[in-house]
């Protein structure tokens, strides 16, 4: 029998279920229990675009060092879906375990000598102990959670507390969940050696961190930024942004005296209308936003161009999913970059923000409203399904009560009074922003907002010089926003002493949710003797540091989740970095990235096998050949 | 869109309204539409209605899409903010603006192309939402700005200038509005200012979306024999149905409620709309009867006009959403942001 993983707080397991059988609560319970034991953990929901019946997986990675990218190496798989047995069994690593429902015999041919098979008759146990058929299905999941408590050494008291919190007042539910947990637990205790060689042990690595998904954090940002109007149309994976925003508003935005809402959330008839409403509200002076995914962004294009040209603040949250077209709605990608950067016809450019995890979703969500008003333009927050819908361990979100919204240049009636005349598109500040007025406040500030050619005075024009003056200022304004975009995160794994000192042959550059995997990959590469530098770009327009960093490296591998190297293209288009310095490393199958994939990608780009690297690559080759994008 | 400033001298002896403003104060830039375009007559009626109601120009938000008709906001109430948005999407923009600031008079101006083709969805949903606004469709049966193609309101058999005949059934905004729950439906004719001005006044006072379909001949592309939206055809076939008068809140009501042929409906601000219905038994408050009546008239090629239907009982968008009475843009940030304490508490839920 090959050696099993004996790591404490360092392993990964995967739960294979059937969609719609209620496994989400069992999986969430496990994830949260591990989190509460103070152990760094991450969970990835790999679910189908289907309500019931298709296979669905949930992966949990436990890592004492705080590694949270997706693990592809499973020490344990809980196989509850007979349809996917063959595939699941194949994925267990040598020396690993398979926990399965032994109510039905497992095909002999599927067994592997290098894997330990642990059979628990979950279905049978539930049939014996529960009466209703729906309950029998649901409780099977809780029962496997029970077995895992025994096998992985999860603390009972933690699970107990979680059940109390979830079902507190629903006594019957609490009891049946308890019963199911015990069934699985007792069976495992009596029949297997518990715990497994790899297991959990309480630690204190989570401090006062929280477990939260990106969509909830984004919604919190909108709430704290003082957004009052939201318009949306349902779409996976963005729907929960608005659902969270709504429930937060119900809780925090009711006028205590009247019980009336200090907000308006409008479920629009489509995305065209949703962004139109946001623009109308922004024009009237409210902080407004919409949330959507790729197909919605496609529909919003015309309006985004209007807001850009007429200079109206608007915030758009794009929780990216796999395209093109309807694509794979429940899979993740970073493929809306270019379509968002230049959304709409004509010369149009937008401000983009790329959060990497829920804490940044919160921070950048607030920031989008400030940037949108400061620069009087649409701001697009580019999240994705992995960030948005999975739970992440992140630092506790905090708030500075001194924060006041940056409303940008809005003239008050008093300021208007002092002006000889008001002209919407004249008198720009150092950021090329011109003052605006809001309807309803002063007779003096009235003007006609138009998406047709206008001059500095706001009047219609078809004169080349007048038209160009305005669009040139818009280009300058976009560039002027760069210093206000969160700067790139830059790190070095390179020694500052010895042989490698001063040489910077390669870097890994990425954005958004690839962060964890790429950083972990760089650590692994460092250990192999292939140290590289790191940069995570956090928004567009790019800050000066982006270009400086890229120029300082012979080769920059740009890791992104799309087929057409969109970040690389945007860099090539919008900076003066020589193209030879930019190489692509692309992953776009729809699943979150793992560090192993990046390591493999880099080694093959360098033309080295992992073995060679391990034997020591020493100094870096002068010329790095490899992946071309 | 091109606009030409008007000479600034006010005509002498102009009457002033309650705000001390003259009709001139409600005008806009010089129209650049074709001389004789029906849209300009509607502008004139609007100017009159706004002046008569003594609405402060800067409390008006003029919203439009794209088309000759959608240029209209330039030509009235130059003291008001205007928003000339994109083709067919005025309703969404108006909805968002109204959501943000419920304290203004929203006037949406659209065309039959703008509202009945590309914008049909948005118009329908603004009606369903009962957004408080005056929604004017300047209906000429063609696309004016793109030079004369059929629009969705062209009648079967009506002809383009070059003789091409329309075969598809028209979308009638009044029918549409009635069937999806519009709370104010009127039709008028740009050439009938007598009728149009009181309709617009009532519409501006309506609690909800007031849909006003105005037949507005396009003199350049659709004012010829064979067109059912021509000036002559409309003149000949117009059938006034319910003559409406707006009685301001303070005024004594002269016609007793229930008097023969007179119906009175109270508006939100206390003013009254007094109908003198022409056809026997026409009740502008009874949707079930209004629809068949209109259909029967249409079958005879007639164009019933007037304030056809009015219902003040349906909640508007803000009431449906339980939005606070204070315009949202005036709610102070301090009562919008829950603060650090609340966030700390919230964070416990994520532990
Ligand atoms: C997305 C889009 N498609 C097409 C057009 C071109 N277009 C401009 S106005 C118009 C039709 C206007 O017709 P209508 O609303 O009836 O107004 P009218 O000019 O007749 O008053 C069209 C199709 C456009 N501006 N935008
Ligand atoms: S083309 Fe027709 S609709 Fe347009 S301005 Fe001329 S007459 Fe009016």
Short mmCIF file of C-alpha atoms in Angstrom, two decimals, chain A residues 32 35-36 162 165 206-212 216 220 223-229 248 251-255 258-270 272-274 276-281 283-286 302-303 306 310 312 362 396-401 403-405 407 437-443 445-453 460 462, chain B residues 1-3 57-64 66 70-71 73-74 77-102 104 106 118 121-126 128-129 317-326 328-351:
data_model
loop_
_atom_site.label_atom_id
_atom_site.label_comp_id
_atom_site.label_asym_id
_atom_site.label_seq_id
_atom_site.Cartn_x
_atom_site.Cartn_y
_atom_site.Cartn_z
CA UNK A 32 -17.38 26.38 8.14
CA UNK A 35 -12.78 27.52 9.41
CA UNK A 36 -13.95 27.74 13.00
CA UNK A 162 -23.13 25.52 13.89
CA UNK A 165 -27.10 28.59 14.89
CA UNK A 206 -7.70 32.57 11.12
CA UNK A 207 -7.43 35.25 13.77
CA UNK A 208 -10.50 37.38 13.36
CA UNK A 209 -10.79 36.66 9.67
CA UNK A 210 -14.15 35.99 8.07
CA UNK A 211 -15.59 33.54 5.58
CA UNK A 212 -17.50 35.41 2.91
CA UNK A 216 -22.08 39.58 -0.63
CA UNK A 220 -21.96 45.49 1.28
CA UNK A 223 -24.56 49.73 0.86
CA UNK A 224 -21.68 51.48 2.60
CA UNK A 225 -20.95 53.72 -0.37
CA UNK A 226 -24.46 55.10 0.00
CA UNK A 227 -25.92 53.71 -3.19
CA UNK A 228 -29.68 54.31 -3.26
CA UNK A 229 -30.84 53.14 -6.67
CA UNK A 248 -29.01 44.55 3.47
CA UNK A 251 -32.18 45.73 7.27
CA UNK A 252 -30.33 49.04 7.26
CA UNK A 253 -32.21 51.41 5.02
CA UNK A 254 -35.70 51.58 6.42
CA UNK A 255 -36.58 54.99 7.70
CA UNK A 258 -41.96 56.03 8.57
CA UNK A 259 -40.88 52.47 7.80
CA UNK A 260 -40.32 53.61 4.24
CA UNK A 261 -37.36 52.63 2.08
CA UNK A 262 -34.36 54.87 1.66
CA UNK A 263 -33.60 52.93 -1.51
CA UNK A 264 -35.19 51.77 -4.74
CA UNK A 265 -34.27 48.40 -6.20
CA UNK A 266 -35.83 47.91 -9.59
CA UNK A 267 -35.95 44.55 -11.30
CA UNK A 268 -35.76 45.76 -14.86
CA UNK A 269 -37.24 44.07 -17.93
CA UNK A 270 -33.77 43.41 -19.32
CA UNK A 272 -30.76 47.46 -21.49
CA UNK A 273 -33.29 48.91 -19.10
CA UNK A 274 -31.22 48.10 -16.02
CA UNK A 276 -30.58 52.85 -18.49
CA UNK A 277 -32.15 53.21 -15.07
CA UNK A 278 -28.75 53.44 -13.45
CA UNK A 279 -27.77 56.18 -15.87
CA UNK A 280 -31.03 58.05 -15.28
CA UNK A 281 -30.49 57.83 -11.54
CA UNK A 283 -27.83 61.83 -13.94
CA UNK A 284 -30.37 62.84 -11.31
CA UNK A 285 -27.65 62.66 -8.65
CA UNK A 286 -28.07 59.29 -6.96
CA UNK A 302 -24.96 51.28 -26.28
CA UNK A 303 -25.86 52.83 -22.95
CA UNK A 306 -23.84 57.23 -23.81
CA UNK A 310 -22.42 62.42 -21.85
CA UNK A 312 -22.74 60.39 -16.34
CA UNK A 362 -15.94 45.37 -0.72
CA UNK A 396 -12.52 41.13 8.47
CA UNK A 397 -14.09 44.01 6.56
CA UNK A 398 -13.68 47.29 8.35
CA UNK A 399 -15.10 50.73 7.87
CA UNK A 400 -13.73 54.16 8.51
CA UNK A 401 -16.51 56.38 9.76
CA UNK A 403 -15.46 58.28 4.90
CA UNK A 404 -17.51 60.71 2.89
CA UNK A 405 -18.52 60.00 -0.70
CA UNK A 407 -19.33 63.34 -5.30
CA UNK A 437 -25.37 70.26 -12.21
CA UNK A 438 -28.27 68.15 -11.03
CA UNK A 439 -31.80 68.61 -12.33
CA UNK A 440 -34.26 70.34 -10.07
CA UNK A 441 -32.01 72.55 -7.99
CA UNK A 442 -31.44 75.75 -9.84
CA UNK A 443 -32.80 77.46 -12.94
CA UNK A 445 -27.80 75.02 -14.08
CA UNK A 446 -30.20 73.67 -16.69
CA UNK A 447 -28.73 72.09 -19.81
CA UNK A 448 -29.56 69.37 -22.27
CA UNK A 449 -27.67 66.14 -21.79
CA UNK A 450 -27.01 64.53 -25.11
CA UNK A 451 -25.25 61.55 -26.59
CA UNK A 452 -24.94 63.38 -29.89
CA UNK A 453 -22.00 65.55 -30.86
CA UNK A 460 -24.97 70.33 -30.59
CA UNK A 462 -20.87 68.78 -36.13
CA UNK B 1 -29.17 68.20 -32.65
CA UNK B 2 -29.06 71.63 -34.17
CA UNK B 3 -30.81 74.39 -32.32
CA UNK B 57 -39.22 75.36 -15.35
CA UNK B 58 -36.28 74.03 -13.37
CA UNK B 59 -38.53 71.49 -11.68
CA UNK B 60 -39.10 69.86 -15.05
CA UNK B 61 -36.98 67.01 -16.42
CA UNK B 62 -37.38 66.61 -20.16
CA UNK B 63 -36.54 63.10 -21.30
CA UNK B 64 -36.35 61.72 -24.80
CA UNK B 66 -33.85 59.57 -30.67
CA UNK B 70 -37.14 63.23 -29.53
CA UNK B 71 -35.51 66.51 -30.47
CA UNK B 73 -37.09 68.80 -25.52
CA UNK B 74 -34.76 71.39 -27.01
CA UNK B 77 -38.70 74.94 -21.26
CA UNK B 78 -35.12 76.01 -21.83
CA UNK B 79 -34.90 76.53 -18.08
CA UNK B 80 -35.35 72.80 -17.53
CA UNK B 81 -32.85 70.01 -17.54
CA UNK B 82 -33.15 67.73 -20.52
CA UNK B 83 -31.86 64.32 -21.41
CA UNK B 84 -31.76 63.24 -25.00
CA UNK B 85 -30.77 59.60 -24.52
CA UNK B 86 -30.57 56.72 -26.99
CA UNK B 87 -33.12 55.33 -29.42
CA UNK B 88 -36.05 53.72 -27.67
CA UNK B 89 -34.55 53.84 -24.21
CA UNK B 90 -36.02 57.00 -22.77
CA UNK B 91 -38.38 55.08 -20.45
CA UNK B 92 -35.54 53.40 -18.55
CA UNK B 93 -33.62 56.63 -18.13
CA UNK B 94 -36.75 58.42 -16.97
CA UNK B 95 -37.52 55.56 -14.58
CA UNK B 96 -34.07 55.74 -13.01
CA UNK B 97 -34.18 59.52 -12.73
CA UNK B 98 -37.65 59.39 -11.20
CA UNK B 99 -36.47 56.74 -8.76
CA UNK B 100 -33.62 58.99 -7.67
CA UNK B 101 -35.58 62.22 -7.47
CA UNK B 102 -39.33 61.93 -7.14
CA UNK B 104 -39.66 66.66 -10.39
CA UNK B 106 -40.91 64.16 -15.75
CA UNK B 118 -37.10 49.55 -30.68
CA UNK B 121 -40.45 46.80 -24.27
CA UNK B 122 -39.28 49.76 -22.27
CA UNK B 123 -42.45 51.71 -22.88
CA UNK B 124 -44.58 48.75 -21.77
CA UNK B 125 -42.61 48.28 -18.61
CA UNK B 126 -42.64 51.94 -17.69
CA UNK B 128 -46.53 48.58 -15.83
CA UNK B 129 -44.33 50.28 -13.28
CA UNK B 317 -43.71 53.20 -8.81
CA UNK B 318 -42.69 54.81 -5.55
CA UNK B 319 -45.76 53.64 -3.71
CA UNK B 320 -45.28 50.11 -5.03
CA UNK B 321 -41.68 50.20 -3.82
CA UNK B 322 -42.53 51.87 -0.53
CA UNK B 323 -39.90 54.51 -1.26
CA UNK B 324 -39.46 57.30 1.21
CA UNK B 325 -41.25 60.59 0.46
CA UNK B 326 -37.97 62.49 0.54
CA UNK B 328 -33.56 59.68 -2.53
CA UNK B 329 -30.93 62.14 -3.66
CA UNK B 330 -31.75 64.25 -0.62
CA UNK B 331 -31.43 61.51 1.97
CA UNK B 332 -28.23 62.39 3.85
CA UNK B 333 -25.31 60.00 3.57
CA UNK B 334 -25.33 59.61 7.35
CA UNK B 335 -28.63 57.78 7.22
CA UNK B 336 -27.55 55.68 4.23
CA UNK B 337 -24.30 54.29 5.60
CA UNK B 338 -24.76 51.96 8.56
CA UNK B 339 -21.29 52.81 9.94
CA UNK B 340 -18.43 50.84 11.42
CA UNK B 341 -20.33 49.54 14.41
CA UNK B 342 -22.92 47.85 12.26
CA UNK B 343 -20.24 46.38 10.04
CA UNK B 344 -18.44 44.92 13.03
CA UNK B 345 -21.65 43.34 14.17
CA UNK B 346 -22.37 42.06 10.69
CA UNK B 347 -18.93 40.50 10.50
CA UNK B 348 -19.82 38.21 13.39
CA UNK B 349 -22.25 36.53 11.02
CA UNK B 350 -19.35 35.58 8.78
CA UNK B 351 -17.34 33.87 11.49
#
